[in-house]
Coordinates of C-alpha atoms in Angstrom, one line a residue:
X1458 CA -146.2 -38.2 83.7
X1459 CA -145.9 -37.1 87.4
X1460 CA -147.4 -34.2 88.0
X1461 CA -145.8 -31.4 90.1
X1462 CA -146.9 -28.3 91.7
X1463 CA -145.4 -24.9 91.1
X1464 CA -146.2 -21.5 92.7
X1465 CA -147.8 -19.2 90.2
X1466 CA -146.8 -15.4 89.0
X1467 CA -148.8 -13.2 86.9
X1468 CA -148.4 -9.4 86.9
X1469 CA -148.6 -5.7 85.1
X1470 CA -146.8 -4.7 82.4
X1471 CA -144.3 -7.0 80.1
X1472 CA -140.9 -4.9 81.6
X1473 CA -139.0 -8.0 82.5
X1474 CA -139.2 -11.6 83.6
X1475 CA -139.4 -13.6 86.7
X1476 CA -137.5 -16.7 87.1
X1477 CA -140.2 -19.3 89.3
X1478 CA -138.3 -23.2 89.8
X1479 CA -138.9 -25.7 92.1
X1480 CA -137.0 -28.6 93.0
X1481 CA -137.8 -32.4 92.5
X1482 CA -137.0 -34.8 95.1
X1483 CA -138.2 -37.8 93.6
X1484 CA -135.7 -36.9 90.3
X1485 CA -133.4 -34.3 91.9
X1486 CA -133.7 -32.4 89.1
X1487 CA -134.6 -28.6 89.1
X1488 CA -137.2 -27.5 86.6
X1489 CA -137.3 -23.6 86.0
X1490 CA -140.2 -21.2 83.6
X1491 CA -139.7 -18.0 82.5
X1492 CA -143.0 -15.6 82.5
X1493 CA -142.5 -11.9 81.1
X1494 CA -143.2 -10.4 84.2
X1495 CA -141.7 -9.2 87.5
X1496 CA -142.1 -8.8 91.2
X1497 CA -145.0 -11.4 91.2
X1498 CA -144.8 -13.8 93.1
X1499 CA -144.9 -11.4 96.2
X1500 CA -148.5 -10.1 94.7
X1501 CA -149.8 -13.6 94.1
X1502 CA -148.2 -16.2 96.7
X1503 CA -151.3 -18.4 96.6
X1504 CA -151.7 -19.4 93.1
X1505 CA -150.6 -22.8 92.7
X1506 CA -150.5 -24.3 89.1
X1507 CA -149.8 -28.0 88.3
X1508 CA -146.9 -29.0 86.4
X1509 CA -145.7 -32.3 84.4
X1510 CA -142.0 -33.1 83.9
X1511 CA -142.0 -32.3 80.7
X1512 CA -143.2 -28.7 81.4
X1513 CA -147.1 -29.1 79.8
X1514 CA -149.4 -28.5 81.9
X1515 CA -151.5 -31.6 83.5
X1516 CA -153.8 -32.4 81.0
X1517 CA -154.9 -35.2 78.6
X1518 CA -154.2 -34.3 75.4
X1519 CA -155.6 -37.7 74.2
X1520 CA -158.9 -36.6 75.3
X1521 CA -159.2 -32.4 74.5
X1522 CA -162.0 -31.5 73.0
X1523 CA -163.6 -27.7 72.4
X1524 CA -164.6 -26.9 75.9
X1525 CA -163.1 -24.5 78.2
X1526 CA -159.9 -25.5 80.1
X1527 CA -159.0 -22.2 82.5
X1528 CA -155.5 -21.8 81.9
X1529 CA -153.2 -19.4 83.9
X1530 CA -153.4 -15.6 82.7
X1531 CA -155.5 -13.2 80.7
X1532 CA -154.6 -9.8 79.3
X1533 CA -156.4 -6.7 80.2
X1534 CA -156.4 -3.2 78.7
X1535 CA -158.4 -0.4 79.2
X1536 CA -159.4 3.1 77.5
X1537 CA -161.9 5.6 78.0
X1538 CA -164.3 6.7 75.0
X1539 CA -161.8 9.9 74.4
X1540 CA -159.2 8.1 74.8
X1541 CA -156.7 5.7 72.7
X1542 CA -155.9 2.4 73.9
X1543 CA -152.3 2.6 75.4
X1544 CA -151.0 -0.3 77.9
X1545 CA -152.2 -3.3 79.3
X1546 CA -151.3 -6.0 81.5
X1547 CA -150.9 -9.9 81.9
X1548 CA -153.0 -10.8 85.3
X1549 CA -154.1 -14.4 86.7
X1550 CA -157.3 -15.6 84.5
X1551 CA -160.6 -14.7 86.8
X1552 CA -163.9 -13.4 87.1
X1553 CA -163.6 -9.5 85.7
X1554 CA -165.9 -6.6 87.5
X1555 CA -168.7 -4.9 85.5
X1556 CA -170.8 -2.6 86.3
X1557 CA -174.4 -3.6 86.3
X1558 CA -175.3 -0.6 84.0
X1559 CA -172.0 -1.9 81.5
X1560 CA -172.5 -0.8 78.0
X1561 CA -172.2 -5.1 77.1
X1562 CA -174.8 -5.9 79.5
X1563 CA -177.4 -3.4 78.5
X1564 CA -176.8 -3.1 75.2
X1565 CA -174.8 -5.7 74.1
X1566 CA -172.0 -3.2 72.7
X1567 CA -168.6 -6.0 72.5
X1568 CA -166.9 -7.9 70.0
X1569 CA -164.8 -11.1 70.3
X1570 CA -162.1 -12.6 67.7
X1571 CA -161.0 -16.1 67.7
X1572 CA -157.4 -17.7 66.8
X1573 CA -154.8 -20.3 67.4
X1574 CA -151.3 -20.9 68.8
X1575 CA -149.3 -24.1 67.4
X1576 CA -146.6 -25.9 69.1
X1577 CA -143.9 -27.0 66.9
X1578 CA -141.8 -30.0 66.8
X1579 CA -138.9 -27.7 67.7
X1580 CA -140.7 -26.3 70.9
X1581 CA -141.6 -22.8 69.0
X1582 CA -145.1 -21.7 68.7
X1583 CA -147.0 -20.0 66.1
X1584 CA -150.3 -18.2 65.2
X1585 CA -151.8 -17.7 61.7
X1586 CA -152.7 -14.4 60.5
X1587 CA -153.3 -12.5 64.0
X1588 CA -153.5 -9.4 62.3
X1589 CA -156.5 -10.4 60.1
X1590 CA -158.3 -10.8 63.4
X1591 CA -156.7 -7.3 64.4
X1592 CA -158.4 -6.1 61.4
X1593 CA -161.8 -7.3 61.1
X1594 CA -162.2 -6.0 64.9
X1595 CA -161.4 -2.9 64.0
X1596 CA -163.9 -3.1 61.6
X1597 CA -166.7 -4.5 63.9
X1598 CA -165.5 -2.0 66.5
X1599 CA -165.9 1.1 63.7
X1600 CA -169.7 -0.4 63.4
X1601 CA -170.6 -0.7 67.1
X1602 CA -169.0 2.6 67.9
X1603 CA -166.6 1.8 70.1
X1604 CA -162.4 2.6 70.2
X1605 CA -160.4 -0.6 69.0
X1606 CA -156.5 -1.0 69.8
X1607 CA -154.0 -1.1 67.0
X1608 CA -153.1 -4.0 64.8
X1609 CA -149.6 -3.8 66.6
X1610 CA -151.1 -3.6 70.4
X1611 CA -153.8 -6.9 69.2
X1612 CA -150.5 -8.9 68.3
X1613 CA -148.6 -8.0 71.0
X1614 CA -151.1 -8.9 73.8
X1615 CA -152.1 -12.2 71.9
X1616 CA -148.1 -13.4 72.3
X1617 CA -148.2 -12.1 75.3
X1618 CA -151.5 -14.1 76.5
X1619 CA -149.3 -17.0 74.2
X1620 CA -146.1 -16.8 75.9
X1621 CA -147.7 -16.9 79.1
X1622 CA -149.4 -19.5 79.2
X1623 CA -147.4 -21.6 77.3
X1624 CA -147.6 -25.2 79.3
X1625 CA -151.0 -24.8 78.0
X1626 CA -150.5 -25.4 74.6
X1627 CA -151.3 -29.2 73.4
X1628 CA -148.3 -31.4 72.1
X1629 CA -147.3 -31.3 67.9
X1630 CA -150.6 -32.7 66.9
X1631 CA -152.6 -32.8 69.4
X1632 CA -154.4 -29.7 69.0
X1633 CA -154.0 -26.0 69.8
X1634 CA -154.0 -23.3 72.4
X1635 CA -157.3 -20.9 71.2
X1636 CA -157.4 -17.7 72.1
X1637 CA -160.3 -15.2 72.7
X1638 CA -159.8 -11.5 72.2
X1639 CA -162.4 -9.4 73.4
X1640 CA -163.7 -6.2 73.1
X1641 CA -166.6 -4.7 75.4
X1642 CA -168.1 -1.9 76.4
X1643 CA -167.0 -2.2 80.0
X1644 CA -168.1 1.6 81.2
X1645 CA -171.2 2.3 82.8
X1646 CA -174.3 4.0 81.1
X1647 CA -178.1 3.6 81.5
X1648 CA -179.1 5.5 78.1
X1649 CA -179.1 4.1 75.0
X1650 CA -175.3 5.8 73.9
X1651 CA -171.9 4.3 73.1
X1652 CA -170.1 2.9 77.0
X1653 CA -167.6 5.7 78.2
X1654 CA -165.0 3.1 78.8
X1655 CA -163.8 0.0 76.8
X1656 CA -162.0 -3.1 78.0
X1657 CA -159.7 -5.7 75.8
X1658 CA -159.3 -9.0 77.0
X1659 CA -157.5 -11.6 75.9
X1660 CA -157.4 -15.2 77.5
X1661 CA -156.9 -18.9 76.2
X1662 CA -157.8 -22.5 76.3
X1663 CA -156.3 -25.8 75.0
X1664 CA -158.8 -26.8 72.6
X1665 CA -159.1 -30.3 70.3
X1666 CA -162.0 -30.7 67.2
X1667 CA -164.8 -28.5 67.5
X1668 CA -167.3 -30.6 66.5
X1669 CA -167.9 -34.3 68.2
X1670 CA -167.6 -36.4 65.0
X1671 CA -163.8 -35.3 64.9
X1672 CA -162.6 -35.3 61.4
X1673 CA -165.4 -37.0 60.2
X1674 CA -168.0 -36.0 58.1
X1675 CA -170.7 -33.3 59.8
X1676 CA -174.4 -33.5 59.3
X1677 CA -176.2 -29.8 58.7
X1678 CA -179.7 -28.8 58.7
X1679 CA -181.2 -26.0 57.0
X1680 CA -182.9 -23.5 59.3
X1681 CA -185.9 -21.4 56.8
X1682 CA -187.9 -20.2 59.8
X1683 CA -185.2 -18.7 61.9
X1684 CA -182.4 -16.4 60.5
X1685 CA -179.1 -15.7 61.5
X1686 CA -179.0 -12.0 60.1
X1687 CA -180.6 -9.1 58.0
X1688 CA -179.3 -6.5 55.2
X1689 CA -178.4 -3.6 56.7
X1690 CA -177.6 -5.7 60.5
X1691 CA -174.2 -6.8 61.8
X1692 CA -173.8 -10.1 60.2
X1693 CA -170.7 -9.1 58.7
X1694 CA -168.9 -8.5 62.1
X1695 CA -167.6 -10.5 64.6
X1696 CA -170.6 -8.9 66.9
X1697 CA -171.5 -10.5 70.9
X1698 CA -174.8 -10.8 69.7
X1699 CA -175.1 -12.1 66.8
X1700 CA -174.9 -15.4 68.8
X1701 CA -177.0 -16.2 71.2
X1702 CA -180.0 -16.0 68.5
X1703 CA -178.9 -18.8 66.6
X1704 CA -178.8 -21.3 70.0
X1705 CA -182.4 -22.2 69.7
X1706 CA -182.4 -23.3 66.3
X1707 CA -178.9 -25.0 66.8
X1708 CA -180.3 -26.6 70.2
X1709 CA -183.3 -27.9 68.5
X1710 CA -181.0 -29.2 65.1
X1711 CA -179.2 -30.9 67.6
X1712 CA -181.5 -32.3 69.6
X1713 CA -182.3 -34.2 66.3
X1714 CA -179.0 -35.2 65.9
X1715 CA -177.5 -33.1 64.1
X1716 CA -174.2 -32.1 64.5
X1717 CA -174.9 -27.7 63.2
X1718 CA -177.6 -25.8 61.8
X1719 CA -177.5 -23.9 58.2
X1720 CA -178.9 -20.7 57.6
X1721 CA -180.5 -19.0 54.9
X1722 CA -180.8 -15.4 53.3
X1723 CA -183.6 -13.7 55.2
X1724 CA -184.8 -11.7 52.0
X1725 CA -184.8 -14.4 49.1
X1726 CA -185.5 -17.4 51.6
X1727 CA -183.2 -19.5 48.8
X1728 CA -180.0 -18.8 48.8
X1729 CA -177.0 -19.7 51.6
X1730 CA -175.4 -17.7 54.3
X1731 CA -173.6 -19.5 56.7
X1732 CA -173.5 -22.4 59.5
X1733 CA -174.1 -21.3 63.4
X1734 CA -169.9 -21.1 63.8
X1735 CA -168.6 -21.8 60.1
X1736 CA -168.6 -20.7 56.2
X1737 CA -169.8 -22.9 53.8
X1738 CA -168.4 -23.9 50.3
X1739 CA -169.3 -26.0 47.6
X1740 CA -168.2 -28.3 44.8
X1741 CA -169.2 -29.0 41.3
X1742 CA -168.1 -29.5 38.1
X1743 CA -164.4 -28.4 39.3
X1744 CA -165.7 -24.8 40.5
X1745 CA -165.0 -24.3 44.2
X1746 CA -168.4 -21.3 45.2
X1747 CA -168.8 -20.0 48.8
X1748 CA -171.6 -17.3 49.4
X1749 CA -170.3 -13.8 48.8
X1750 CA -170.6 -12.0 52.1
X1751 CA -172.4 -8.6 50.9
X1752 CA -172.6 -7.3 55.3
X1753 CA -174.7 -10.6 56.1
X1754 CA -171.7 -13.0 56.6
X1755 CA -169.0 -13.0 58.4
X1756 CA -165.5 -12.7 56.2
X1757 CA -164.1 -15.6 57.8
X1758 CA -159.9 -15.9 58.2
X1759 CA -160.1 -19.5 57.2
X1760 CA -162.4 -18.8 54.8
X1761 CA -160.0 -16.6 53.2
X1762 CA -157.4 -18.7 53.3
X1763 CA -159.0 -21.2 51.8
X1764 CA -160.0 -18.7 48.5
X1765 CA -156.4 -17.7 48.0
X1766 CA -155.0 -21.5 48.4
X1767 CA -157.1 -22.7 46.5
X1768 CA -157.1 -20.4 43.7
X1769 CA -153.1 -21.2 43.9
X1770 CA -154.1 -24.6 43.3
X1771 CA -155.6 -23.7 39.7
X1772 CA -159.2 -24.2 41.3
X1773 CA -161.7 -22.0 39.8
X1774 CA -163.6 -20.0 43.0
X1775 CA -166.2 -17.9 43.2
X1776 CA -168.2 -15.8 45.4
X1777 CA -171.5 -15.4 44.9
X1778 CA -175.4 -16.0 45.8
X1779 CA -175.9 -19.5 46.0
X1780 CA -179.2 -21.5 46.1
X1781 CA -180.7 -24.3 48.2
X1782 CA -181.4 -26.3 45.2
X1783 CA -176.9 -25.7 44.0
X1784 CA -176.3 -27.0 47.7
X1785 CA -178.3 -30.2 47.5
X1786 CA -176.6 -30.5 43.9
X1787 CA -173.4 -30.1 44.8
X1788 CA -170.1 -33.2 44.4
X1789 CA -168.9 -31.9 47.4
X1790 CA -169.1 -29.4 50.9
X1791 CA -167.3 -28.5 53.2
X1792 CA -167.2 -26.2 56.0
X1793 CA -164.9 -23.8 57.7
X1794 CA -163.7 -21.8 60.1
X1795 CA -161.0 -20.9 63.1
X1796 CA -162.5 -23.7 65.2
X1797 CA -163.1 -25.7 62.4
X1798 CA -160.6 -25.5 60.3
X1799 CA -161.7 -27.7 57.3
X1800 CA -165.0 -29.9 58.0
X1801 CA -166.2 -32.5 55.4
X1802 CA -170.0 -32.5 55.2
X1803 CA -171.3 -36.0 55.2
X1804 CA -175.1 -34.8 54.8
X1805 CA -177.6 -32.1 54.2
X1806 CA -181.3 -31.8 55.6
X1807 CA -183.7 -29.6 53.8
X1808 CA -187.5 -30.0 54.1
X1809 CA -187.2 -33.4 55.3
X1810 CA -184.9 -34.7 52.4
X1811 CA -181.7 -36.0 53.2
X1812 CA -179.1 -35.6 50.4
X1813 CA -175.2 -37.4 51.1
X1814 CA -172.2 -36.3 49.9
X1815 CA -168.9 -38.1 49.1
X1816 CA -166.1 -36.9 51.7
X1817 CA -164.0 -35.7 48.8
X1818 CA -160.1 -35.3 47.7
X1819 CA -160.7 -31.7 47.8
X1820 CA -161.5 -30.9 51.9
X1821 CA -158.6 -33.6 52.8
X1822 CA -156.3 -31.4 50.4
X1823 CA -157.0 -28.3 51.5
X1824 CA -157.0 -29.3 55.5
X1825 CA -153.6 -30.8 55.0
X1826 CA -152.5 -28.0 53.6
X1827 CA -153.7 -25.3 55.8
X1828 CA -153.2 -27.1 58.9
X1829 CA -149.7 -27.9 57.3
X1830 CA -148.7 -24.3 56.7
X1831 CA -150.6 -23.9 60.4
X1832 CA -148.3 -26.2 62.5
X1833 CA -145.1 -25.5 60.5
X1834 CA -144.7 -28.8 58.5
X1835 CA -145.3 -27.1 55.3
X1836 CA -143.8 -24.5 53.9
X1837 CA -145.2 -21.2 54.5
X1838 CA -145.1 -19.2 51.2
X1839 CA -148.3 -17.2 51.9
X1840 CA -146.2 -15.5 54.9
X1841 CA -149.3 -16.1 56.9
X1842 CA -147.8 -17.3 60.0
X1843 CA -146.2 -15.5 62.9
X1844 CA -143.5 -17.0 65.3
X1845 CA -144.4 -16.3 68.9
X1846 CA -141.2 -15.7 70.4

C-alpha cells in the first residue's frame, strides 16, 4: 500500500468535528477523516501523520507485536484534590509536564488500567467491558487517596482516545488498538500527603501477542525469594508500583529463558498468587481453580470473564488458595489477562523441576470464545461489549 501524508488536527473539547482531506495525484482520488474536534488545524499546522489508501495508518500489521507504537492523540483531564473531575480534552500524543515535586514521582501516588479496541469486519470498533476498568480504578483510586472520574467520563474519554485515533487500529485479526488510562497524582507536594491536583490520561497503541511465543505454549518459573505483594498492601489494585518490583525477578527468569515469572503467597510461601502481568488457573479432574484474590491479587477483567464463561459452560470453578504441589499436579494451565487474553502454559519451573503440561481443549475453547465475543464474530449474550461509535 502507498503510503500518503496528511496534515494532522487534535484539539480541546469533543464540540464538533473537523473535516481534514487531501488529494491524490497518483489516483485522483480524494480521501477525507473525520476527528471530533474543531478549529485545529490552525493550532497544529505542523503535525504531519502518514496515511495508506485504505485509511490505516502505515504499519505492518504482519509484524505487531506488544511494544509501543505512538499513535496520534491522548486525552487529558484535570481536577484539583477539592475538586470533581469535570472536562477534558483530545490533544496530539507527547511528552506531559510534571512538576519535579509531583505526588507520582515522589510518592508513587497513580494508577493505570488497561483495555482494547477491536475492528470489525464491518469497519465498527468495539471494547470489552470498559466500565469494569472504570470500576476497579475507582477502587484503586479510593485506596491511594486520590479523586477518580465517573464510570460515564472513563468511557467517554476511552471512545474518544478510540475514535481518534482510529487508522491506528490493526485489521479484523490482526490484533488490537490497547489503550492506557491513567491516573496520577500530577500536583506538586514535598510532604508525605495525598497531590493537590490529579491528572487522567488516556492514550493508545496498536498492539499484537504479548508474549514472544505467540499463541504458543508459555514457560513460567516460580519466584519463592522475591514476592510480588503482602496482606494488608495494594496487590489488589491496579497500583503504579506494584510493578517495577517484580522486573528483577522477571529480568532474571527471563534471562534463563523463560518467557514470565510466578509468584507466590508471601505468608504461607505455598500457595499461588499471580504471574508478573497475568492470573493463573488450573485444571484437574474437570474443576477449573484460580487463586481467590483476598487484597493480594489483582481481580483481573479477563479473569472474570473467564469464571462467568466458563461456569456457563457447566465447568465447575473455584476460587480459592491453591498450592505449589496442585500446580505441578494439575491436567492443564493457563494464564490470563487484558494483554494476554488466554495463554496455554507449556511448562512450570519449581526448585529446578520442570513439570509439562498438555496444551489442552479447554484454553483453545475459552480463547475462541472470548476473543470471539471480543472481535464481534460471536454472539455477545454476556452484553459485555460496547460499540465505539
Amino acid at each position: 500500500m502507498l503510503a500518503r501524508s496528511l496534515r494532522r488536527s487534535v484539539g480541546h473539547g469533543s464540540i464538533g468535528s473537523l473535516l481534514c482531506s487531501y488529494f491524490s495525484k497518483d489516483f485522483n482520488r480524494m480521501f477525507s477523516f473525520t476527528f471530533r474536534n474543531q478549529n485545529l488545524l490552525e493550532q497544529y499546522p505542523d503535525e504531519v501523520i502518514s496515511l495508506t489508501d485504505d485509511g490505516y495508518a502505515n504499519v505492518n500489521w504482519d509484524e505487531l507485536g506488544f511494544g509501543l507504537t505512538t499513535t496520534d492523540y491522548m486525552y487529558v483531564m484535570k481536577c484539583s484534590k477539592d475538586d470533581k473531575f469535570s472536562c477534558g480534552e483530545l490533544s496530539p500524543y507527547g511528552n506531559i509536564e510534571l512538576s519535579p515535586s509531583s505526588g507520582i514521582l515522589n510518592y508513587g501516588q497513580g494508577l493505570f488500567e488497561g483495555l482494547k479496541a477491536y475492528r470489525k469486519k464491518d469497519g465498527r470498533f468495539l471494547l470489552f467491558r470498559p466500565e469494569e476498568n472504570a470500576l476497579r480504578m475507582q477502587i484503586g483510586a479510593e485506596r491511594l487517596c486520590m479523586n477518580a472520574p465517573s464510570i460515564d467520563q472513563f468511557v467517554d474519554a476511552v471512545k474518544q482516545t478510540v475514535l481518534a485515533n482510529k487508522r491506528w487500529i490493526p485489521p479484523p485479526g490482526k490484533g488490537s488498538l490497547y489503550i492506557r488510562p491513567l491516573l496520577i497524582g500530577s500536583g506538586p507536594v514535598l510532604g508525605l500527603a495525598p497531590a493537590p491536583e490529579y491528572t487522567f490520561l488516556v492514550y493508545a497503541s496498536p498492539v499484537g501477542n504479548y508474549f514472544k511465543e505467540g499463541r504458543e505454549p508459555i514457560n513460567l518459573l516460580v519466584e519463592d525469594r522475591m514476592y510480588r505483594s503482602t496482606p494488608g498492601g495494594t496487590g489488589g489494585i491496579k497500583s503504579i508500583a506494584n510493578y517495577a518490583p517484580v522486573l528483577k525477578a522477571q529480568c532474571e527468569a527471563k534471562a534463563k529463558g523463560f518467557t514470565d515469572i510466578l509468584f507466590l503467597d508471601s505468608t504461607t510461601k505455598e500457595n499461588l498468587e499471580e504471574a508478573a502481568s497475568c492470573n493463573i488457573f488450573i485444571f484437574k479432574d474437570n474443576v477449573i481453580s484460580t487463586p481467590d484474590t483476598q487484597g493480594t491479587i489483582l481481580s483481573g477483567v479477563t479473569r472474570k470473564s473467564i469464571i462467568d464463561m466458563a461456569r456457563n459452560y457447566g465447568y465447575q470453578v473455584e476460587e480459592r488458595p491453591i498450592s505449589i504441589k496442585e500446580l505441578m499436579a494439575a491436567d492443564e494451565v493457563f494464564c490470563t489477562g487484558t494483554a494476554v487474553v488466554v495463554a496455554p502454559v507449556g511448562s512450570i519451573t519449581y526448585h529446578g523441576k520442570r513439570v509439562q503440561y498438555k496444551v489442552g481443549e479447554l484454553s483453545r475453547k475459552l480463547y475462541m470464545s472470548l476473543t470471539g465475543i471480543q472481535m464481534g464474530l460471536l454472539e455477545d449474550k454476556m452484553g459485555w461489549t460496547v460499540e465505539v461509535e
